[in-house]
Coordinates of C-alpha atoms in Angstrom, one line a residue:
M1 CA -0.2 -16.7 30.1
T2 CA 2.4 -14.0 29.6
E3 CA 1.9 -9.9 30.7
M4 CA 1.7 -9.4 27.5
T5 CA -1.2 -11.8 26.3
A6 CA -3.4 -11.2 29.4
Q7 CA -6.0 -9.1 30.1
F8 CA -5.2 -5.6 30.6
S9 CA -6.8 -3.3 33.4
A10 CA -6.6 0.4 33.9
T11 CA -3.2 0.0 35.9
D12 CA -1.7 -1.8 32.9
A13 CA -2.1 1.2 30.8
D14 CA -0.9 3.3 33.0
R15 CA 2.0 1.4 33.3
I16 CA 2.5 1.3 29.1
V17 CA 1.9 5.1 29.2
E18 CA 4.3 5.2 31.9
K19 CA 7.4 3.5 29.8
L20 CA 6.2 5.8 26.4
A21 CA 7.4 8.8 28.8
R22 CA 10.3 7.3 29.8
G23 CA 11.2 6.7 26.3
E24 CA 10.4 9.8 24.9
V25 CA 13.1 11.3 27.1
A26 CA 15.5 9.0 25.7
W27 CA 14.5 9.2 22.6
A28 CA 14.7 13.3 22.6
R29 CA 18.5 12.6 23.5
T30 CA 18.9 10.0 20.1
S31 CA 21.0 11.9 17.9
L32 CA 20.2 12.1 13.8
A33 CA 23.5 9.6 13.9
Q34 CA 22.5 7.3 16.3
R35 CA 19.3 7.0 15.1
C36 CA 21.2 6.2 11.9
E37 CA 22.9 3.4 13.6
L38 CA 19.3 1.9 15.0
L39 CA 18.6 1.8 11.8
D40 CA 21.2 -0.1 10.4
R41 CA 21.0 -2.7 13.5
F42 CA 17.1 -2.9 12.0
Q43 CA 18.1 -3.5 8.8
Q44 CA 20.7 -7.0 10.2
L45 CA 17.2 -7.9 12.3
V46 CA 15.2 -8.2 9.7
V47 CA 17.5 -10.2 7.5
D48 CA 18.7 -12.3 10.3
H49 CA 14.9 -13.4 11.1
A50 CA 13.4 -12.8 7.3
Q51 CA 13.3 -16.6 7.2
E52 CA 11.1 -17.1 10.1
W53 CA 8.9 -14.0 9.5
V54 CA 8.0 -15.0 6.1
D55 CA 7.3 -19.0 7.6
L56 CA 5.0 -17.4 10.4
A57 CA 2.9 -15.8 7.6
C58 CA 2.8 -18.2 5.6
E59 CA 1.1 -20.4 8.7
M60 CA -1.0 -17.7 9.5
K61 CA -2.3 -17.6 5.3
G62 CA -2.4 -21.2 5.2
L63 CA 0.4 -20.9 2.3
P64 CA 2.0 -24.1 1.7
K65 CA 6.0 -23.1 2.1
D66 CA 7.1 -24.4 -1.1
S67 CA 3.9 -23.2 -3.3
P68 CA 5.3 -19.9 -5.9
L69 CA 2.9 -17.7 -3.6
V70 CA 5.2 -17.5 -0.8
G71 CA 7.1 -14.8 -2.9
E72 CA 3.6 -12.1 -1.4
E73 CA 4.8 -13.1 2.0
W74 CA 8.6 -11.9 1.3
I75 CA 7.8 -9.3 -1.2
S76 CA 5.0 -7.7 1.0
G77 CA 6.9 -8.6 4.1
P78 CA 10.8 -8.3 4.5
W79 CA 10.9 -7.0 1.1
A80 CA 9.0 -4.2 1.3
V81 CA 10.6 -3.1 5.1
L82 CA 14.0 -3.1 3.8
S83 CA 13.4 -0.8 0.8
Y84 CA 11.9 1.5 3.2
L85 CA 14.9 1.3 5.3
N86 CA 16.9 2.0 3.1
S87 CA 15.4 5.1 1.7
L88 CA 14.6 6.5 5.2
R89 CA 18.4 5.6 6.4
H90 CA 19.3 8.3 3.4
T91 CA 17.2 10.7 4.0
L92 CA 18.0 10.9 7.9
A93 CA 22.2 10.7 6.9
V94 CA 21.5 13.9 4.6
L95 CA 20.0 15.9 7.5
E96 CA 22.9 14.7 10.1
E97 CA 25.5 16.6 7.5
G98 CA 23.1 19.5 7.1
G99 CA 22.1 18.5 3.4
D100 CA 19.3 18.9 1.5
P101 CA 17.4 15.6 0.9
L102 CA 15.4 16.8 -2.4
E103 CA 18.9 18.2 -4.1
P104 CA 18.9 14.9 -6.3
F105 CA 15.6 14.9 -7.3
T106 CA 13.9 16.0 -10.3
M107 CA 10.8 18.4 -10.3
R108 CA 8.6 19.1 -12.8
S109 CA 4.8 20.9 -13.1
V110 CA 2.2 19.0 -13.5
P111 CA -1.7 20.3 -13.7
G112 CA -3.1 22.6 -11.3
G113 CA -0.5 24.6 -10.1
R114 CA 1.2 21.5 -8.4
L115 CA 4.9 20.2 -8.9
A116 CA 6.2 16.5 -9.0
I117 CA 9.1 14.6 -8.0
D118 CA 10.4 12.0 -9.2
V119 CA 11.0 9.1 -6.8
L120 CA 11.0 6.0 -9.0
P121 CA 13.5 4.6 -10.6
H122 CA 15.6 6.5 -7.7
T123 CA 18.9 4.3 -7.8
I124 CA 20.7 2.1 -10.5
W125 CA 19.2 -1.1 -8.6
D126 CA 15.7 0.6 -9.6
T127 CA 16.3 1.0 -12.9
L128 CA 17.6 -2.4 -13.4
L129 CA 15.0 -4.4 -11.0
L130 CA 11.8 -2.2 -12.0
N131 CA 12.6 -1.5 -15.2
G132 CA 9.9 0.2 -17.3
Y133 CA 8.2 1.2 -14.0
R134 CA 8.6 4.8 -12.5
A135 CA 6.5 7.1 -9.8
E136 CA 6.0 10.2 -9.2
L137 CA 5.2 12.4 -6.2
W138 CA 2.5 15.0 -6.4
M139 CA 2.3 18.0 -3.9
Q140 CA -0.7 19.8 -3.0
P141 CA -1.4 22.7 -5.2
G142 CA 0.7 26.1 -4.7
V143 CA 3.6 24.0 -3.0
D144 CA 6.8 25.6 -4.3
R145 CA 10.3 24.2 -4.2
A146 CA 10.5 26.3 -1.1
R147 CA 8.4 25.5 0.8
M148 CA 9.2 22.0 0.0
R149 CA 12.5 22.4 1.1
A150 CA 11.6 23.9 4.4
R151 CA 10.0 21.3 5.4
A152 CA 11.6 18.8 3.9
G153 CA 12.7 16.1 7.1
L154 CA 9.2 16.8 9.3
G155 CA 10.0 15.3 12.6
Q156 CA 13.7 14.8 12.0
R157 CA 14.6 18.6 11.6
R158 CA 14.5 19.1 15.2
P159 CA 14.9 15.7 16.7
Y160 CA 15.4 16.5 20.0
E161 CA 11.9 18.3 19.9
T162 CA 9.8 15.1 20.2
R163 CA 5.8 15.0 20.1
G164 CA 4.7 12.7 23.2
G165 CA 3.7 9.2 22.8
A166 CA 1.3 7.0 20.0
L167 CA -0.4 4.3 19.8
V168 CA -0.1 2.2 16.6
L169 CA -2.9 -0.5 16.0
G170 CA -1.2 -2.7 13.5
A171 CA -2.6 -4.2 10.5
G172 CA -3.5 -7.7 10.2
N173 CA -3.2 -8.9 6.8
I174 CA -0.1 -7.2 5.3
T175 CA 3.0 -8.4 7.5
S176 CA 5.4 -5.2 6.0
I177 CA 2.3 -2.6 7.4
V178 CA 3.5 -3.1 11.1
P179 CA 6.6 -1.9 11.0
S180 CA 6.2 0.5 8.3
D181 CA 3.7 2.2 10.4
V182 CA 6.0 2.4 13.6
L183 CA 9.0 3.5 11.7
Y184 CA 6.8 6.8 9.9
V185 CA 5.2 7.6 13.6
L186 CA 8.8 7.3 15.0
F187 CA 10.9 9.5 12.2
A188 CA 8.4 11.7 10.5
D189 CA 6.1 12.8 13.8
N190 CA 9.4 12.3 15.9
R191 CA 7.0 10.3 18.4
V192 CA 7.6 6.8 20.5
V193 CA 5.4 4.2 20.0
A194 CA 3.5 0.9 22.1
L195 CA 3.0 -0.9 18.7
K196 CA -0.2 -2.9 19.5
L197 CA -0.4 -6.0 17.0
N198 CA -3.7 -6.9 15.7
P199 CA -4.6 -10.2 17.0
I200 CA -4.8 -12.1 13.3
A201 CA -1.0 -11.3 13.5
D202 CA -0.3 -12.2 17.3
R203 CA 1.9 -14.9 16.4
L204 CA 4.6 -12.5 14.9
E205 CA 4.8 -10.6 17.9
G206 CA 8.3 -12.4 18.7
V207 CA 9.7 -11.5 15.4
M208 CA 8.6 -7.8 16.0
R209 CA 10.2 -8.2 19.4
R210 CA 13.0 -9.6 17.7
I211 CA 13.7 -6.4 15.0
F212 CA 12.7 -4.1 16.5
A213 CA 15.0 -5.1 19.9
P214 CA 17.2 -1.3 19.2
F215 CA 14.4 0.6 19.4
I216 CA 12.7 -1.5 22.3
E217 CA 16.3 -1.2 24.4
V218 CA 16.2 2.8 23.9
G219 CA 12.3 3.0 25.4
A220 CA 11.2 4.2 21.6
V221 CA 9.0 1.1 21.2
Q222 CA 6.8 -1.3 22.8
V223 CA 5.3 -4.6 21.1
L224 CA 2.1 -5.4 22.8
T225 CA -0.8 -8.3 21.9
G226 CA -4.3 -7.5 23.7
D227 CA -8.2 -7.1 22.9
V228 CA -9.8 -4.5 22.4
E229 CA -10.0 -3.2 25.7
L230 CA -6.6 -2.7 25.6
G231 CA -6.5 -1.0 22.5
S232 CA -9.4 1.4 23.5
A233 CA -7.7 2.0 27.0
L234 CA -4.9 3.4 25.3
A235 CA -6.1 5.5 23.0
H236 CA -8.4 7.3 25.0
H237 CA -5.3 8.1 28.0
P238 CA -5.0 11.0 28.8
G239 CA -0.8 10.2 28.4
V240 CA -1.3 9.0 24.7
A241 CA -0.6 12.0 22.5
A242 CA -1.9 10.6 19.1
V243 CA -2.9 7.0 17.4
H244 CA -3.0 5.6 13.8
M245 CA -4.0 2.9 12.8
T246 CA -4.7 0.8 9.7
G247 CA -7.8 -1.2 9.5
S248 CA -11.3 -0.7 8.6
E249 CA -13.5 2.2 8.8
A250 CA -15.8 0.7 11.7
T251 CA -13.1 0.2 13.8
H252 CA -11.6 4.0 13.4
D253 CA -15.4 5.4 13.8
A254 CA -15.7 3.1 17.2
I255 CA -12.3 5.4 18.4
V256 CA -13.3 8.2 17.2
W257 CA -16.9 8.3 18.1
G258 CA -17.8 5.4 20.6
S259 CA -19.2 2.1 19.8
G260 CA -23.1 1.4 19.1
E261 CA -25.8 3.9 19.8
R262 CA -23.8 6.0 22.1
G263 CA -21.2 6.4 18.7
V264 CA -24.0 6.9 16.5
A265 CA -25.2 9.6 18.4
N266 CA -22.0 11.3 18.8
K267 CA -21.1 11.6 15.0
A268 CA -24.7 12.6 14.3
A269 CA -24.1 15.6 17.5
G270 CA -20.6 15.7 16.0
T271 CA -18.9 15.2 19.6
P272 CA -15.8 12.3 19.2
V273 CA -14.8 10.9 22.2
L274 CA -11.5 11.0 21.4
D275 CA -9.7 14.2 22.2
K276 CA -6.4 13.7 20.2
P277 CA -4.6 13.4 16.5
I278 CA -5.9 9.9 15.1
T279 CA -4.2 9.2 11.2
S280 CA -5.7 6.1 9.8
E281 CA -5.5 3.7 6.6
L282 CA -8.7 2.4 5.7
G283 CA -8.9 1.1 2.5
G284 CA -12.1 1.4 -0.3
A285 CA -14.0 0.0 -3.2
A286 CA -11.2 0.4 -5.4
P287 CA -11.2 1.0 -9.1
V288 CA -9.6 -0.3 -12.2
V289 CA -10.6 2.1 -15.2
V290 CA -10.1 -0.1 -18.4
V291 CA -10.2 2.6 -21.4
P292 CA -11.1 1.1 -24.4
G293 CA -8.7 0.8 -27.6
K294 CA -7.7 -1.7 -30.1
W295 CA -5.7 -4.0 -27.9
S296 CA -4.2 -7.3 -29.5
K297 CA -5.5 -10.8 -28.1
R298 CA -2.4 -10.9 -26.3
D299 CA -2.7 -7.4 -24.4
L300 CA -6.4 -8.4 -23.7
R301 CA -4.8 -11.8 -21.8
F302 CA -1.8 -9.8 -19.8
H303 CA -4.4 -7.3 -18.7
A304 CA -6.5 -9.7 -17.5
R305 CA -4.1 -11.3 -15.6
H306 CA -3.0 -8.4 -14.3
V307 CA -6.8 -7.6 -12.8
A308 CA -6.8 -11.0 -11.5
T309 CA -3.3 -10.2 -9.9
M310 CA -5.0 -7.1 -8.3
R311 CA -8.2 -8.5 -6.9
L312 CA -6.7 -11.8 -5.8
H313 CA -3.0 -10.9 -4.4
N314 CA -3.5 -11.9 -1.0
S315 CA -7.5 -13.8 -1.1
G316 CA -8.1 -9.9 -1.8
C317 CA -7.6 -8.9 1.7
N318 CA -5.8 -6.0 0.8
C319 CA -6.9 -2.7 1.4
I320 CA -6.2 -1.7 -2.0
A321 CA -7.3 -4.6 -3.8
A322 CA -9.7 -3.9 -7.0
Q323 CA -13.1 -4.2 -5.9
V324 CA -15.1 -2.4 -9.3
V325 CA -13.4 -2.7 -12.9
V326 CA -14.8 0.3 -15.1
V327 CA -15.4 -0.7 -18.8
S328 CA -17.0 1.1 -21.9
S329 CA -20.3 -0.5 -22.9
D330 CA -19.4 0.7 -26.6
W331 CA -15.9 -0.8 -26.2
V332 CA -15.9 -3.8 -29.2
Q333 CA -13.1 -6.0 -27.2
K334 CA -15.2 -5.7 -24.1
D335 CA -16.5 -8.9 -24.5
A336 CA -13.1 -10.6 -25.0
F337 CA -11.7 -8.8 -22.4
L338 CA -14.3 -10.1 -19.7
A339 CA -13.6 -13.7 -21.1
E340 CA -10.2 -13.4 -20.4
L341 CA -10.9 -11.9 -17.3
R342 CA -13.2 -15.0 -15.5
M343 CA -10.4 -17.4 -17.5
A344 CA -7.7 -15.2 -15.3
L345 CA -9.8 -15.5 -12.2
A346 CA -10.5 -19.0 -12.3
A347 CA -7.2 -20.3 -13.0
A348 CA -5.2 -18.3 -10.1
P349 CA -3.3 -20.8 -8.1
A350 CA -6.1 -21.8 -5.1
R351 CA -5.5 -20.5 -1.9
P352 CA -7.6 -20.6 1.4
A353 CA -9.7 -17.4 2.1
W354 CA -8.0 -17.0 5.0
Y355 CA -8.6 -13.8 6.7
P356 CA -11.5 -13.8 9.4
G357 CA -15.2 -13.1 8.2
C358 CA -14.3 -13.6 4.3
D359 CA -16.9 -17.0 3.7
L360 CA -19.7 -14.5 5.3
R361 CA -18.6 -11.2 3.2
V362 CA -18.5 -13.1 0.0
E363 CA -22.1 -15.0 0.8
T364 CA -23.3 -11.4 1.5
A365 CA -22.2 -10.0 -1.7
R366 CA -23.4 -13.4 -3.7
A367 CA -26.8 -12.5 -1.9
L368 CA -27.2 -9.3 -2.6
H369 CA -25.9 -10.1 -6.4
P370 CA -28.4 -12.4 -7.9
N371 CA -26.3 -12.4 -11.0
A372 CA -23.4 -12.7 -9.0
E373 CA -21.2 -15.6 -10.9
R374 CA -18.5 -18.0 -9.1
V375 CA -16.1 -18.1 -11.4
G376 CA -14.1 -21.1 -9.9
G377 CA -10.3 -21.8 -8.7
T378 CA -12.0 -21.6 -5.3
P379 CA -15.1 -22.0 -3.6
Q380 CA -15.4 -18.1 -3.0
R381 CA -14.2 -16.3 -6.6
T382 CA -16.9 -14.3 -7.7
L383 CA -17.5 -12.0 -10.3
I384 CA -20.6 -9.5 -10.1
P385 CA -21.2 -8.0 -13.6
D386 CA -24.0 -5.8 -14.6
L387 CA -23.0 -3.1 -11.8
D388 CA -24.9 0.0 -12.4
L389 CA -23.1 3.3 -11.4
S390 CA -26.0 5.5 -11.3
Q391 CA -27.8 3.9 -8.9
P392 CA -26.7 3.3 -5.3
D393 CA -25.1 0.1 -4.3
P394 CA -23.7 -0.3 -0.6
N395 CA -22.5 -3.2 -0.5
A396 CA -20.3 -3.2 -4.0
F397 CA -19.7 0.8 -4.2
E398 CA -19.3 1.5 -0.6
S399 CA -18.4 -1.6 1.5
E400 CA -14.7 -3.3 1.3
Y401 CA -15.5 -6.8 0.0
F402 CA -12.3 -7.8 1.6
G403 CA -12.1 -10.7 -0.2
P404 CA -12.0 -12.4 -3.7
V405 CA -15.1 -10.9 -5.2
L406 CA -14.8 -8.6 -8.6
G407 CA -17.6 -6.4 -10.1
I408 CA -17.7 -5.0 -13.4
A409 CA -19.3 -1.8 -14.3
E410 CA -20.2 -0.4 -17.6
L411 CA -20.2 3.2 -18.6
P412 CA -20.6 4.6 -22.4
G413 CA -18.4 6.0 -24.3
E414 CA -14.9 5.6 -26.4
G415 CA -11.5 7.2 -25.7
E416 CA -11.4 11.0 -23.5
E417 CA -15.5 10.6 -23.4
F418 CA -15.6 7.1 -21.4
L419 CA -12.6 8.5 -19.4
E420 CA -14.3 11.4 -18.2
S421 CA -17.5 10.2 -17.8
A422 CA -15.1 7.0 -15.6
I423 CA -13.2 9.3 -13.5
E424 CA -16.4 11.3 -12.1
A425 CA -18.1 8.3 -11.2
C426 CA -15.1 6.4 -9.8
N427 CA -15.1 10.1 -7.7
E428 CA -18.7 10.3 -6.7
K429 CA -20.2 6.6 -6.4
L430 CA -17.4 4.7 -5.0
R431 CA -16.2 5.1 -1.5
G432 CA -12.6 5.5 -0.6
T433 CA -9.9 7.3 -2.3
L434 CA -7.2 5.1 -1.2
G435 CA -5.7 3.9 -4.8
A436 CA -7.4 3.7 -8.1
N437 CA -6.2 2.0 -11.4
V438 CA -6.3 2.8 -15.1
L439 CA -4.9 0.6 -18.1
I440 CA -5.1 2.3 -20.9
H441 CA -3.2 1.4 -24.7
P442 CA -0.3 3.4 -25.4
K443 CA -1.9 4.8 -28.9
T444 CA -4.8 6.0 -27.0
K445 CA -2.9 7.5 -24.2
K446 CA -0.3 9.3 -27.1
A447 CA -3.7 10.6 -28.9
M448 CA -4.7 12.3 -25.4
G449 CA -1.6 14.3 -25.6
E450 CA -1.2 16.3 -22.1
R451 CA -4.8 16.1 -21.9
F452 CA -4.1 12.5 -20.2
E453 CA -2.7 13.8 -17.4
R454 CA -5.2 16.3 -16.5
H455 CA -7.5 13.9 -16.5
L456 CA -5.7 12.2 -13.7
S457 CA -5.0 15.4 -11.9
R458 CA -9.0 15.4 -11.6
L459 CA -9.0 11.7 -10.2
R460 CA -8.8 12.0 -6.5
Y461 CA -6.5 9.0 -5.2
G462 CA -3.8 8.9 -2.9
T463 CA -1.9 6.4 -5.3
I464 CA -2.8 6.4 -8.9
A465 CA -1.4 3.2 -11.1
V466 CA -1.5 3.9 -14.8
N467 CA -0.5 0.2 -16.6
A468 CA 0.4 -0.6 -13.1
W469 CA -1.1 -1.6 -10.2
T470 CA -1.1 0.2 -7.0
G471 CA 0.2 -1.9 -5.0
L472 CA 3.7 -1.0 -6.4
G473 CA 2.5 2.5 -5.4
Y474 CA 2.7 0.8 -1.6
L475 CA 5.9 -0.8 -2.2
S476 CA 7.4 2.5 -3.6
A477 CA 9.8 3.6 -0.3
L478 CA 9.9 7.5 -1.4
A479 CA 6.2 7.6 -2.2
T480 CA 3.2 8.3 0.2
W481 CA 0.8 5.8 0.6
G482 CA -3.0 7.1 2.3
A483 CA -6.2 8.5 1.3
F484 CA -6.4 11.7 -0.9
P485 CA -6.2 14.4 1.8
G486 CA -9.5 16.2 2.9
H487 CA -11.6 13.6 4.6
S488 CA -13.4 14.7 7.7
L489 CA -13.4 12.5 10.9
D490 CA -17.5 12.0 10.6
D491 CA -16.6 11.3 6.4
I492 CA -13.2 9.6 6.7
Q493 CA -13.6 7.1 4.2
S494 CA -10.0 5.8 3.7
G495 CA -8.7 7.6 6.1
R496 CA -6.2 10.7 6.7
G497 CA -2.8 11.5 6.6
V498 CA 0.2 9.0 4.8
V499 CA 3.0 6.4 5.7
H500 CA 6.3 5.9 3.8
N501 CA 7.3 8.9 2.6
A502 CA 10.5 8.4 3.3
L503 CA 11.8 11.4 1.8
L504 CA 9.9 13.1 4.6
L505 CA 7.7 15.6 3.1
A506 CA 4.9 18.0 4.5
D507 CA 2.0 19.1 1.9
T508 CA 1.7 16.0 -0.6
E509 CA -0.8 15.1 -2.6
R510 CA -0.6 11.7 -4.4
T511 CA 2.0 9.2 -5.6
V512 CA 1.2 8.6 -9.7
V513 CA 2.7 5.6 -10.5
Y514 CA 3.1 4.2 -14.6
G515 CA 4.1 0.8 -15.5
P516 CA 4.3 -0.9 -18.9
W517 CA 2.1 -2.2 -21.2
R518 CA 3.9 -5.0 -22.0
M519 CA 6.4 -7.4 -20.9
L520 CA 9.7 -8.8 -22.0
P521 CA 10.0 -10.2 -24.5
R522 CA 6.6 -8.9 -26.4
A523 CA 7.9 -5.4 -25.2
W524 CA 11.1 -5.7 -27.4
L525 CA 9.0 -7.3 -30.5
H526 CA 6.5 -4.2 -30.4
G527 CA 9.4 -1.4 -30.3
S528 CA 9.6 -0.9 -26.2
F529 CA 13.0 -1.3 -24.7
V530 CA 11.9 -2.7 -21.7
L531 CA 13.7 -5.2 -19.5
A532 CA 11.0 -6.1 -17.0
P533 CA 9.4 -10.1 -17.3
K534 CA 5.7 -10.7 -15.7
P535 CA 6.5 -8.8 -11.9
P536 CA 7.2 -11.1 -8.6
W537 CA 3.9 -9.7 -7.5
F538 CA 1.3 -11.3 -10.2
V539 CA -0.4 -14.0 -9.0
D540 CA 0.7 -16.6 -12.0
N541 CA 4.3 -15.8 -11.4
R542 CA 5.7 -19.6 -10.9
S543 CA 8.7 -18.5 -9.8
A544 CA 7.9 -15.8 -7.1
A545 CA 9.0 -17.6 -4.2
T546 CA 12.5 -17.6 -5.3
T547 CA 12.6 -14.3 -6.7
G548 CA 10.9 -12.8 -3.1
R549 CA 13.5 -14.1 -1.5
L550 CA 16.2 -13.1 -3.7
L551 CA 15.2 -9.2 -3.8
T552 CA 14.7 -9.3 0.2
Y553 CA 18.3 -10.5 0.5
F554 CA 19.4 -8.3 -2.3
T555 CA 17.6 -5.3 -1.3
A556 CA 19.3 -5.5 2.2
K557 CA 23.1 -5.5 0.6
P558 CA 23.1 -4.6 -3.1
R559 CA 26.0 -6.5 -5.3
W560 CA 26.7 -6.7 -8.9
R561 CA 27.0 -10.9 -8.7
S562 CA 23.7 -11.3 -7.3
L563 CA 21.7 -9.7 -10.4
P564 CA 22.1 -12.9 -12.7
A565 CA 20.3 -15.2 -9.9
I566 CA 17.4 -12.3 -9.5
F567 CA 17.1 -11.8 -13.4
W568 CA 16.8 -16.1 -14.0
S569 CA 14.6 -16.1 -11.6
A570 CA 12.5 -13.4 -13.0
L571 CA 12.4 -14.4 -16.2
R572 CA 11.2 -17.8 -14.9
G573 CA 7.9 -16.7 -13.9

């Protein structure tokens, strides 16, 4: 047993904090140009170890190496990190030259006195590889262009003014979260980092050490494994300036308020045991609002598979996994859509329920909902129909399933009447504000005109996806990822603060992602010039593993001659 995997004492925590202090001095002396060089080295190491990274993730999740589902590990692992690196590296280079990171970006006014910035597509490669998708970053109300530009760059505006050391408590489900979070704390907050891996992901320790080697050499990053006691000792150590975590609301509250009866009493009294800033990403009961309209049979089938992906990606063990589908009880195609959804859930490729506690969470959901349906495909896949949004449901509406369980809730109404009531229900009844999905036929959306965007502005979520999955918001490096701002420590829901945000902007509010209603070739048949085939993150994409691998290496070194292989693989999906 190495020092890093042993039980840690207070003396061990002191030693880690002492290294943070020395690392902070070195980080403060590291210029923007040198930080760009560190990112360049980091990028090459990600490329060098990408295959090992994916192989270890597949072992962790019980995925055969020849499964198309391996594509998930490429896309939500090395590819996501490389995409973020490219954008962050560019922002630092612009700052180093004294430029304005916002100069090439288009802005517009959106409802509520907000500015929105187009962040996807940004490059020619985005336009080609994510054709038909776009994303905007919405600022908080009242933030004007002058204020945005004055604060753009965050901690890298004055890199020599470091802000101490931070503890980053890593996620155990999506492997790109750990490096992306560490990089954000390093650069946005300008803090050196002690990274403690989630024990579930301990097997990735070697890969994380190898890719972070440039920052470890400087002293800006430490990679640790250990138990809960280590995390607690570091979180509450006076030499640690801040904490960032990805996990559950229960874990957050144990850190902030204490555990057991003591924690309950402290929370009630408003006396936290943590005396430093904490940012967090905690998930929630994410909705999919299905706006009624006149859909073709193929539309029903495609978007049923779309929703199945939102739930079943990574076996449902995502903080952004869809949990409650909100449909209209008056929609004449409701039963047809739900029938397609049942088939899509059952037909998706089988995979292990790998995340610890998944079976227990599934059985609890079934026990609390006697009408729960075992849809097939795997023993855990469950559909819970007839949820009532007028009544409290602590399990379906307030607890994150973190497994392959999907609820269906119905509300009356058509068109805007339904959308308005669905938005109110999502805002008021479902716990968490990380992400919400809206599926709406283009003709229905067009009929609402500018009013549709006003409806979106009322939806209080950190990422909103229209005819797309909020997972694309996570993958969009220039966008933000995190809860809707405003949660208090004693009602944390989906957390506080954001990550990603490669433009390093302050005062952000949300990301809005738009996707195509139909994919190639059906889009062309309906007069929409969209090049996108079935997305590689769809759980039933047959070529996802190859496409994900090709995209990863392309992102590290974009070349025109690499595109045909990517397009051919994507079309075979």
